[in-house]
Amino acid sequence: MIIEKISSRQFTWLIVSVLVSTSSILIPGIIIYNAKQNAWLVLLSATAVVTAGIMLNLTLAKRFPGQAIFQYAQIILGPWLGKLVGLFYGLTCLYMAALSLGVITQLTQITILPETPLWPLVLGLTLLAVYSAWLGIEPIARANDLVFPVAILILVIPLLLSIPVGKIYRALPVYQLDFSGILKGAFPGTACLAEVFFILILAPSINKPEELQSASLKGLLLAGVIMTVVTQTILFVLGIYRASVYLFPLLRITAELEIMDVFENFEVIVISGWLLINIIKLGVFTYCYAICTAQAIGRKTYRTVLLPALIALPLLALAPKNFAETTQVWLELVTFKILIPTAFLILPGFLLIIAKVKNSHA
């Protein structure tokens, strides 16, 4: 299977886009609710933990240059078990794409389109995700070069305009250390940043393999900085109580923003930019699903397995009954506690140990 090439810069910005897309609106409120004014410490800890996890992932990837995890898993474990590993990563990426699709569409419906049925939004974004994956990772990376600056600009401008109503004492780094709250807040923060496990799949795509480590670490650190700035700005403007009460505090800031009693409803603009960057995330995970699954079932081209995704993505995205079920069961339980720890730490760690044992007995 031919794997397309992208530059290390594009690789870095793809990582940033995937990590901050869904999380920028969904996660800050959860972190602030648990950690209060220690939110910055939560994100710092989460970034440090995921950095250690990335180093483990990169140590494994460097042992098999030019190969993805679904390829060298067959070398380490044999063809059958190796294909099961590839299938696991493929199905995990499909699930991540469907979960993101569900969160995006439900949040859009809740905030700006309450009278619109969910299924047209789901079907429209499904077509975009599958079409993006069909084109390949190189067009997705080029699209991200255009989309990411626009999305960040749309996100930053309302935050800057809201600064005059903020109070500096609300965002002071430490108020009182609540270690249980910090740990509770660190878990979702770490899980969201650990979505970076897809580097194990896209590692062969980077055109300069020697820059894989620097590109990956830059992407993670930039994502951590962006999430910290967004979270601290929310604290600065809303304070602990209001930031904890609202489900989407970032959108609350933009909803309250007015300029000269003429310009208002900025949440529509923010959601539009947020949708743009989430389309990139959907394309990346759908592409990762396709190449992992195609390798596992012995297909010569990944495009053949994209057709089932046209059915699977909408069915999975529409399966939860409401937004609460999506976040509490599909996100917190299945994704944060099972899939991401397995894909980011457990399986790579296991493969690395087996590879080292095999090498020592060779």
One Martini backbone bead per residue (centre of mass of N, CA, C, O) as a GRO file, in nm:
protein
  362
    1MET     BB    1   0.094   0.037   0.025
    2ILE     BB    2   0.058   0.369  -0.046
    3ILE     BB    3   0.213   0.640   0.127
    4GLU     BB    4   0.177   0.947   0.184
    5LYS     BB    5   0.334   1.272   0.184
    6ILE     BB    6   0.450   1.492   0.445
    7SER     BB    7   0.540   1.738   0.627
    8SER     BB    8   0.643   1.827   0.938
    9ARG     BB    9   0.463   2.074   0.957
   10GLN     BB   10   0.197   1.936   0.883
   11PHE     BB   11   0.209   1.728   1.109
   12THR     BB   12   0.195   1.928   1.343
   13TRP     BB   13  -0.083   2.067   1.260
   14LEU     BB   14  -0.251   1.813   1.273
   15ILE     BB   15  -0.219   1.763   1.571
   16VAL     BB   16  -0.340   2.028   1.668
   17SER     BB   17  -0.617   2.003   1.536
   18VAL     BB   18  -0.708   1.737   1.672
   19LEU     BB   19  -0.667   1.829   1.980
   20VAL     BB   20  -0.844   2.120   1.966
   21SER     BB   21  -1.114   2.089   1.838
   22THR     BB   22  -1.313   1.954   2.047
   23SER     BB   23  -1.176   2.048   2.325
   24SER     BB   24  -1.206   2.367   2.329
   25ILE     BB   25  -1.521   2.339   2.425
   26LEU     BB   26  -1.551   2.077   2.619
   27ILE     BB   27  -1.306   2.075   2.849
   28PRO     BB   28  -1.267   2.338   3.026
   29GLY     BB   29  -1.520   2.303   3.211
   30ILE     BB   30  -1.429   2.036   3.342
   31ILE     BB   31  -1.164   2.137   3.464
   32ILE     BB   32  -1.279   2.375   3.631
   33TYR     BB   33  -1.478   2.213   3.805
   34ASN     BB   34  -1.239   2.048   3.946
   35ALA     BB   35  -0.973   2.270   3.968
   36LYS     BB   36  -1.022   2.550   3.908
   37GLN     BB   37  -0.737   2.755   3.940
   38ASN     BB   38  -0.572   2.472   3.857
   39ALA     BB   39  -0.594   2.431   3.544
   40TRP     BB   40  -0.302   2.479   3.452
   41LEU     BB   41  -0.188   2.229   3.608
   42VAL     BB   42  -0.347   2.018   3.457
   43LEU     BB   43  -0.233   2.078   3.169
   44LEU     BB   44   0.060   2.040   3.243
   45SER     BB   45   0.035   1.744   3.336
   46ALA     BB   46  -0.092   1.630   3.078
   47THR     BB   47   0.143   1.704   2.888
   48ALA     BB   48   0.360   1.540   3.037
   49VAL     BB   49   0.230   1.260   3.013
   50VAL     BB   50   0.203   1.258   2.699
   51THR     BB   51   0.500   1.293   2.641
   52ALA     BB   52   0.582   1.021   2.757
   53GLY     BB   53   0.401   0.858   2.562
   54ILE     BB   54   0.532   0.953   2.298
   55MET     BB   55   0.812   0.835   2.354
   56LEU     BB   56   0.715   0.547   2.345
   57ASN     BB   57   0.602   0.552   2.058
   58LEU     BB   58   0.872   0.645   1.919
   59THR     BB   59   1.044   0.406   2.004
   60LEU     BB   60   0.883   0.208   1.836
   61ALA     BB   61   0.891   0.348   1.553
   62LYS     BB   62   1.213   0.355   1.525
   63ARG     BB   63   1.243   0.038   1.487
   64PHE     BB   64   1.034   0.099   1.218
   65PRO     BB   65   1.109   0.244   0.960
   66GLY     BB   66   0.845   0.320   0.737
   67GLN     BB   67   0.627   0.219   0.953
   68ALA     BB   68   0.338   0.103   1.078
   69ILE     BB   69   0.169  -0.056   1.325
   70PHE     BB   70   0.017  -0.254   1.119
   71GLN     BB   71   0.301  -0.372   1.025
   72TYR     BB   72   0.493  -0.433   1.282
   73ALA     BB   73   0.295  -0.619   1.433
   74GLN     BB   74   0.352  -0.866   1.239
   75ILE     BB   75   0.650  -0.896   1.320
   76ILE     BB   76   0.611  -0.933   1.631
   77LEU     BB   77   0.328  -1.135   1.634
   78GLY     BB   78   0.240  -1.187   1.363
   79PRO     BB   79  -0.006  -1.196   1.129
   80TRP     BB   80  -0.265  -1.235   1.302
   81LEU     BB   81  -0.216  -1.051   1.547
   82GLY     BB   82  -0.131  -0.806   1.378
   83LYS     BB   83  -0.409  -0.770   1.237
   84LEU     BB   84  -0.566  -0.718   1.498
   85VAL     BB   85  -0.423  -0.457   1.567
   86GLY     BB   86  -0.502  -0.308   1.310
   87LEU     BB   87  -0.809  -0.339   1.356
   88PHE     BB   88  -0.822  -0.187   1.620
   89TYR     BB   89  -0.723   0.085   1.508
   90GLY     BB   90  -0.939   0.115   1.294
   91LEU     BB   91  -1.192   0.103   1.486
   92THR     BB   92  -1.103   0.332   1.670
   93CYS     BB   93  -1.103   0.554   1.451
   94LEU     BB   94  -1.399   0.521   1.379
   95TYR     BB   95  -1.506   0.588   1.660
   96MET     BB   96  -1.375   0.869   1.683
   97ALA     BB   97  -1.524   0.987   1.441
   98ALA     BB   98  -1.815   0.933   1.546
   99LEU     BB   99  -1.790   1.088   1.810
  100SER     BB  100  -1.721   1.362   1.687
  101LEU     BB  101  -1.975   1.377   1.516
  102GLY     BB  102  -2.175   1.374   1.754
  103VAL     BB  103  -2.069   1.621   1.908
  104ILE     BB  104  -2.086   1.831   1.685
  105THR     BB  105  -2.392   1.805   1.614
  106GLN     BB  106  -2.513   1.839   1.899
  107LEU     BB  107  -2.388   2.113   1.964
  108THR     BB  108  -2.506   2.264   1.723
  109GLN     BB  109  -2.800   2.212   1.795
  110ILE     BB  110  -2.802   2.337   2.084
  111THR     BB  111  -2.691   2.634   2.005
  112ILE     BB  112  -2.805   2.711   1.676
  113LEU     BB  113  -3.007   2.433   1.593
  114PRO     BB  114  -3.281   2.333   1.756
  115GLU     BB  115  -3.485   2.272   1.491
  116THR     BB  116  -3.280   2.069   1.383
  117PRO     BB  117  -3.211   1.789   1.268
  118LEU     BB  118  -2.949   1.563   1.296
  119TRP     BB  119  -2.912   1.398   1.023
  120PRO     BB  120  -2.814   1.619   0.820
  121LEU     BB  121  -2.549   1.679   0.968
  122VAL     BB  122  -2.433   1.394   0.967
  123LEU     BB  123  -2.435   1.341   0.659
  124GLY     BB  124  -2.266   1.581   0.569
  125LEU     BB  125  -2.005   1.512   0.741
  126THR     BB  126  -1.964   1.230   0.630
  127LEU     BB  127  -1.903   1.309   0.339
  128LEU     BB  128  -1.656   1.483   0.409
  129ALA     BB  129  -1.486   1.267   0.551
  130VAL     BB  130  -1.475   1.055   0.319
  131TYR     BB  131  -1.367   1.244   0.101
  132SER     BB  132  -1.106   1.320   0.244
  133ALA     BB  133  -0.997   1.028   0.268
  134TRP     BB  134  -1.001   0.965  -0.035
  135LEU     BB  135  -0.779   1.176  -0.112
  136GLY     BB  136  -0.601   1.204   0.151
  137ILE     BB  137  -0.346   1.329   0.355
  138GLU     BB  138  -0.234   1.557   0.179
  139PRO     BB  139  -0.497   1.723   0.133
  140ILE     BB  140  -0.558   1.754   0.435
  141ALA     BB  141  -0.300   1.915   0.503
  142ARG     BB  142  -0.356   2.149   0.306
  143ALA     BB  143  -0.628   2.229   0.428
  144ASN     BB  144  -0.513   2.291   0.712
  145ASP     BB  145  -0.343   2.538   0.626
  146LEU     BB  146  -0.615   2.703   0.585
  147VAL     BB  147  -0.805   2.641   0.835
  148PHE     BB  148  -0.651   2.689   1.102
  149PRO     BB  149  -0.607   3.001   1.101
  150VAL     BB  150  -0.908   3.069   1.083
  151ALA     BB  151  -1.006   2.922   1.340
  152ILE     BB  152  -0.822   3.073   1.541
  153LEU     BB  153  -0.918   3.357   1.474
  154ILE     BB  154  -1.217   3.307   1.551
  155LEU     BB  155  -1.142   3.236   1.849
  156VAL     BB  156  -0.968   3.490   1.943
  157ILE     BB  157  -1.130   3.750   1.898
  158PRO     BB  158  -1.354   3.715   2.117
  159LEU     BB  159  -1.152   3.692   2.351
  160LEU     BB  160  -1.029   3.976   2.318
  161LEU     BB  161  -1.305   4.136   2.341
  162SER     BB  162  -1.352   4.017   2.652
  163ILE     BB  163  -1.129   4.140   2.838
  164PRO     BB  164  -1.263   4.400   2.974
  165VAL     BB  165  -1.453   4.196   3.169
  166GLY     BB  166  -1.222   4.107   3.323
  167LYS     BB  167  -1.044   3.941   3.604
  168ILE     BB  168  -0.737   3.876   3.728
  169TYR     BB  169  -0.806   3.704   3.991
  170ARG     BB  170  -0.951   3.461   3.842
  171ALA     BB  171  -0.650   3.373   3.690
  172LEU     BB  172  -0.487   3.282   3.901
  173PRO     BB  173  -0.287   3.016   3.930
  174VAL     BB  174  -0.329   3.005   4.261
  175TYR     BB  175  -0.541   2.935   4.536
  176GLN     BB  176  -0.594   2.614   4.596
  177LEU     BB  177  -0.488   2.298   4.677
  178ASP     BB  178  -0.661   2.030   4.495
  179PHE     BB  179  -0.575   1.714   4.430
  180SER     BB  180  -0.841   1.577   4.353
  181GLY     BB  181  -0.925   1.789   4.139
  182ILE     BB  182  -0.675   1.763   3.963
  183LEU     BB  183  -0.711   1.463   3.892
  184LYS     BB  184  -0.995   1.487   3.766
  185GLY     BB  185  -0.903   1.696   3.546
  186ALA     BB  186  -0.659   1.532   3.417
  187PHE     BB  187  -0.801   1.303   3.274
  188PRO     BB  188  -0.944   1.448   3.030
  189GLY     BB  189  -0.691   1.601   2.936
  190THR     BB  190  -0.517   1.352   2.874
  191ALA     BB  191  -0.711   1.202   2.682
  192CYS     BB  192  -0.723   1.420   2.462
  193LEU     BB  193  -0.412   1.429   2.402
  194ALA     BB  194  -0.402   1.105   2.342
  195GLU     BB  195  -0.503   1.123   2.040
  196VAL     BB  196  -0.197   1.107   1.928
  197PHE     BB  197  -0.182   0.799   1.842
  198PHE     BB  198  -0.191   0.848   1.522
  199ILE     BB  199   0.123   0.852   1.473
  200LEU     BB  200   0.150   0.538   1.436
  201ILE     BB  201   0.009   0.560   1.147
  202LEU     BB  202   0.156   0.839   1.017
  203ALA     BB  203   0.470   0.816   1.026
  204PRO     BB  204   0.530   0.740   0.712
  205SER     BB  205   0.434   1.031   0.596
  206ILE     BB  206   0.689   1.156   0.662
  207ASN     BB  207   0.951   1.289   0.465
  208LYS     BB  208   1.123   1.316   0.751
  209PRO     BB  209   1.194   1.087   0.981
  210GLU     BB  210   1.394   1.257   1.171
  211GLU     BB  211   1.127   1.463   1.243
  212LEU     BB  212   0.914   1.311   1.414
  213GLN     BB  213   0.969   1.399   1.705
  214SER     BB  214   0.959   1.708   1.679
  215ALA     BB  215   0.676   1.725   1.549
  216SER     BB  216   0.517   1.586   1.779
  217LEU     BB  217   0.602   1.772   2.017
  218LYS     BB  218   0.510   2.037   1.898
  219GLY     BB  219   0.212   1.965   1.871
  220LEU     BB  220   0.155   1.910   2.170
  221LEU     BB  221   0.255   2.182   2.292
  222LEU     BB  222   0.068   2.366   2.130
  223ALA     BB  223  -0.194   2.241   2.232
  224GLY     BB  224  -0.142   2.297   2.534
  225VAL     BB  225  -0.127   2.605   2.508
  226ILE     BB  226  -0.405   2.659   2.387
  227MET     BB  227  -0.571   2.528   2.616
  228THR     BB  228  -0.462   2.712   2.841
  229VAL     BB  229  -0.550   2.985   2.726
  230VAL     BB  230  -0.851   2.927   2.706
  231THR     BB  231  -0.899   2.851   3.006
  232GLN     BB  232  -0.788   3.118   3.135
  233THR     BB  233  -0.982   3.307   2.986
  234ILE     BB  234  -1.240   3.194   3.106
  235LEU     BB  235  -1.166   3.265   3.396
  236PHE     BB  236  -1.119   3.572   3.354
  237VAL     BB  237  -1.422   3.628   3.259
  238LEU     BB  238  -1.616   3.427   3.450
  239GLY     BB  239  -1.507   3.242   3.646
  240ILE     BB  240  -1.559   2.969   3.832
  241TYR     BB  241  -1.865   2.941   3.851
  242ARG     BB  242  -1.955   3.000   3.553
  243ALA     BB  243  -1.757   2.795   3.419
  244SER     BB  244  -1.899   2.545   3.570
  245VAL     BB  245  -2.205   2.575   3.487
  246TYR     BB  246  -2.138   2.578   3.201
  247LEU     BB  247  -2.106   2.363   2.940
  248PHE     BB  248  -2.002   2.617   2.734
  249PRO     BB  249  -1.805   2.873   2.816
  250LEU     BB  250  -1.701   2.982   2.547
  251LEU     BB  251  -1.990   3.037   2.430
  252ARG     BB  252  -2.078   3.230   2.653
  253ILE     BB  253  -1.889   3.458   2.590
  254THR     BB  254  -1.994   3.506   2.295
  255ALA     BB  255  -2.296   3.554   2.373
  256GLU     BB  256  -2.223   3.821   2.560
  257LEU     BB  257  -2.111   3.963   2.321
  258GLU     BB  258  -2.081   4.322   2.258
  259ILE     BB  259  -2.098   4.586   1.995
  260MET     BB  260  -2.269   4.868   2.020
  261ASP     BB  261  -2.546   4.707   2.000
  262VAL     BB  262  -2.489   4.540   1.712
  263PHE     BB  263  -2.278   4.319   1.776
  264GLU     BB  264  -2.370   3.971   1.775
  265ASN     BB  265  -2.370   3.636   1.790
  266PHE     BB  266  -2.069   3.490   1.803
  267GLU     BB  267  -2.126   3.181   1.824
  268VAL     BB  268  -2.166   3.129   1.522
  269ILE     BB  269  -1.874   3.188   1.439
  270VAL     BB  270  -1.732   2.984   1.623
  271ILE     BB  271  -1.874   2.730   1.518
  272SER     BB  272  -1.774   2.756   1.229
  273GLY     BB  273  -1.470   2.728   1.294
  274TRP     BB  274  -1.499   2.458   1.450
  275LEU     BB  275  -1.602   2.293   1.209
  276LEU     BB  276  -1.358   2.315   1.027
  277ILE     BB  277  -1.150   2.168   1.219
  278ASN     BB  278  -1.327   1.903   1.251
  279ILE     BB  279  -1.305   1.806   0.960
  280ILE     BB  280  -1.010   1.731   0.984
  281LYS     BB  281  -1.043   1.518   1.203
  282LEU     BB  282  -1.233   1.333   1.047
  283GLY     BB  283  -1.036   1.278   0.812
  284VAL     BB  284  -0.803   1.151   0.972
  285PHE     BB  285  -0.960   0.911   1.111
  286THR     BB  286  -1.076   0.791   0.850
  287TYR     BB  287  -0.804   0.733   0.719
  288CYS     BB  288  -0.690   0.552   0.944
  289TYR     BB  289  -0.904   0.339   0.923
  290ALA     BB  290  -0.855   0.257   0.626
  291ILE     BB  291  -0.551   0.165   0.638
  292CYS     BB  292  -0.579  -0.043   0.865
  293THR     BB  293  -0.808  -0.221   0.747
  294ALA     BB  294  -0.684  -0.289   0.472
  295GLN     BB  295  -0.440  -0.440   0.590
  296ALA     BB  296  -0.598  -0.652   0.767
  297ILE     BB  297  -0.777  -0.760   0.494
  298GLY     BB  298  -0.598  -0.731   0.220
  299ARG     BB  299  -0.597  -0.457   0.080
  300LYS     BB  300  -0.463  -0.247  -0.171
  301THR     BB  301  -0.689  -0.033  -0.101
  302TYR     BB  302  -0.849   0.198   0.112
  303ARG     BB  303  -1.114   0.286  -0.046
  304THR     BB  304  -1.294   0.027  -0.009
  305VAL     BB  305  -1.341   0.090   0.319
  306LEU     BB  306  -1.514   0.363   0.295
  307LEU     BB  307  -1.804   0.273   0.231
  308PRO     BB  308  -1.891   0.164   0.516
  309ALA     BB  309  -1.859   0.448   0.654
  310LEU     BB  310  -2.126   0.573   0.539
  311ILE     BB  311  -2.284   0.394   0.757
  312ALA     BB  312  -2.133   0.380   1.032
  313LEU     BB  313  -2.113   0.676   1.120
  314PRO     BB  314  -2.416   0.751   1.149
  315LEU     BB  315  -2.498   0.520   1.340
  316LEU     BB  316  -2.303   0.596   1.572
  317ALA     BB  317  -2.382   0.902   1.602
  318LEU     BB  318  -2.707   0.825   1.650
  319ALA     BB  319  -2.718   0.627   1.899
  320PRO     BB  320  -2.737   0.831   2.098
  321LYS     BB  321  -2.993   0.992   2.275
  322ASN     BB  322  -2.783   1.208   2.398
  323PHE     BB  323  -2.543   1.414   2.524
  324ALA     BB  324  -2.501   1.267   2.792
  325GLU     BB  325  -2.440   0.988   2.671
  326THR     BB  326  -2.202   1.071   2.500
  327THR     BB  327  -2.016   1.171   2.741
  328GLN     BB  328  -2.051   0.941   2.967
  329VAL     BB  329  -2.013   0.685   2.775
  330TRP     BB  330  -1.859   0.730   2.499
  331LEU     BB  331  -1.635   0.910   2.627
  332GLU     BB  332  -1.555   0.842   2.926
  333LEU     BB  333  -1.568   0.530   2.916
  334VAL     BB  334  -1.475   0.420   2.635
  335THR     BB  335  -1.251   0.624   2.557
  336PHE     BB  336  -1.091   0.716   2.821
  337LYS     BB  337  -1.083   0.405   2.965
  338ILE     BB  338  -1.010   0.223   2.696
  339LEU     BB  339  -0.905   0.309   2.409
  340ILE     BB  340  -0.677   0.517   2.465
  341PRO     BB  341  -0.499   0.354   2.662
  342THR     BB  342  -0.455   0.121   2.460
  343ALA     BB  343  -0.346   0.286   2.206
  344PHE     BB  344  -0.121   0.467   2.369
  345LEU     BB  345   0.004   0.239   2.589
  346ILE     BB  346  -0.045  -0.070   2.600
  347LEU     BB  347   0.026  -0.169   2.312
  348PRO     BB  348   0.299  -0.024   2.268
  349GLY     BB  349   0.432  -0.144   2.521
  350PHE     BB  350   0.401  -0.441   2.443
  351LEU     BB  351   0.550  -0.427   2.168
  352LEU     BB  352   0.819  -0.322   2.282
  353ILE     BB  353   0.884  -0.562   2.463
  354ILE     BB  354   0.877  -0.784   2.247
  355ALA     BB  355   1.092  -0.657   2.061
  356LYS     BB  356   1.323  -0.667   2.272
  357VAL     BB  357   1.318  -0.968   2.329
  358LYS     BB  358   1.369  -1.063   2.037
  359ASN     BB  359   1.638  -0.907   2.001
  360SER     BB  360   1.792  -1.049   2.244
  361HIS     BB  361   1.739  -1.351   2.090
  362ALA     BB  362   1.879  -1.312   1.797
   0.00000   0.00000   0.00000
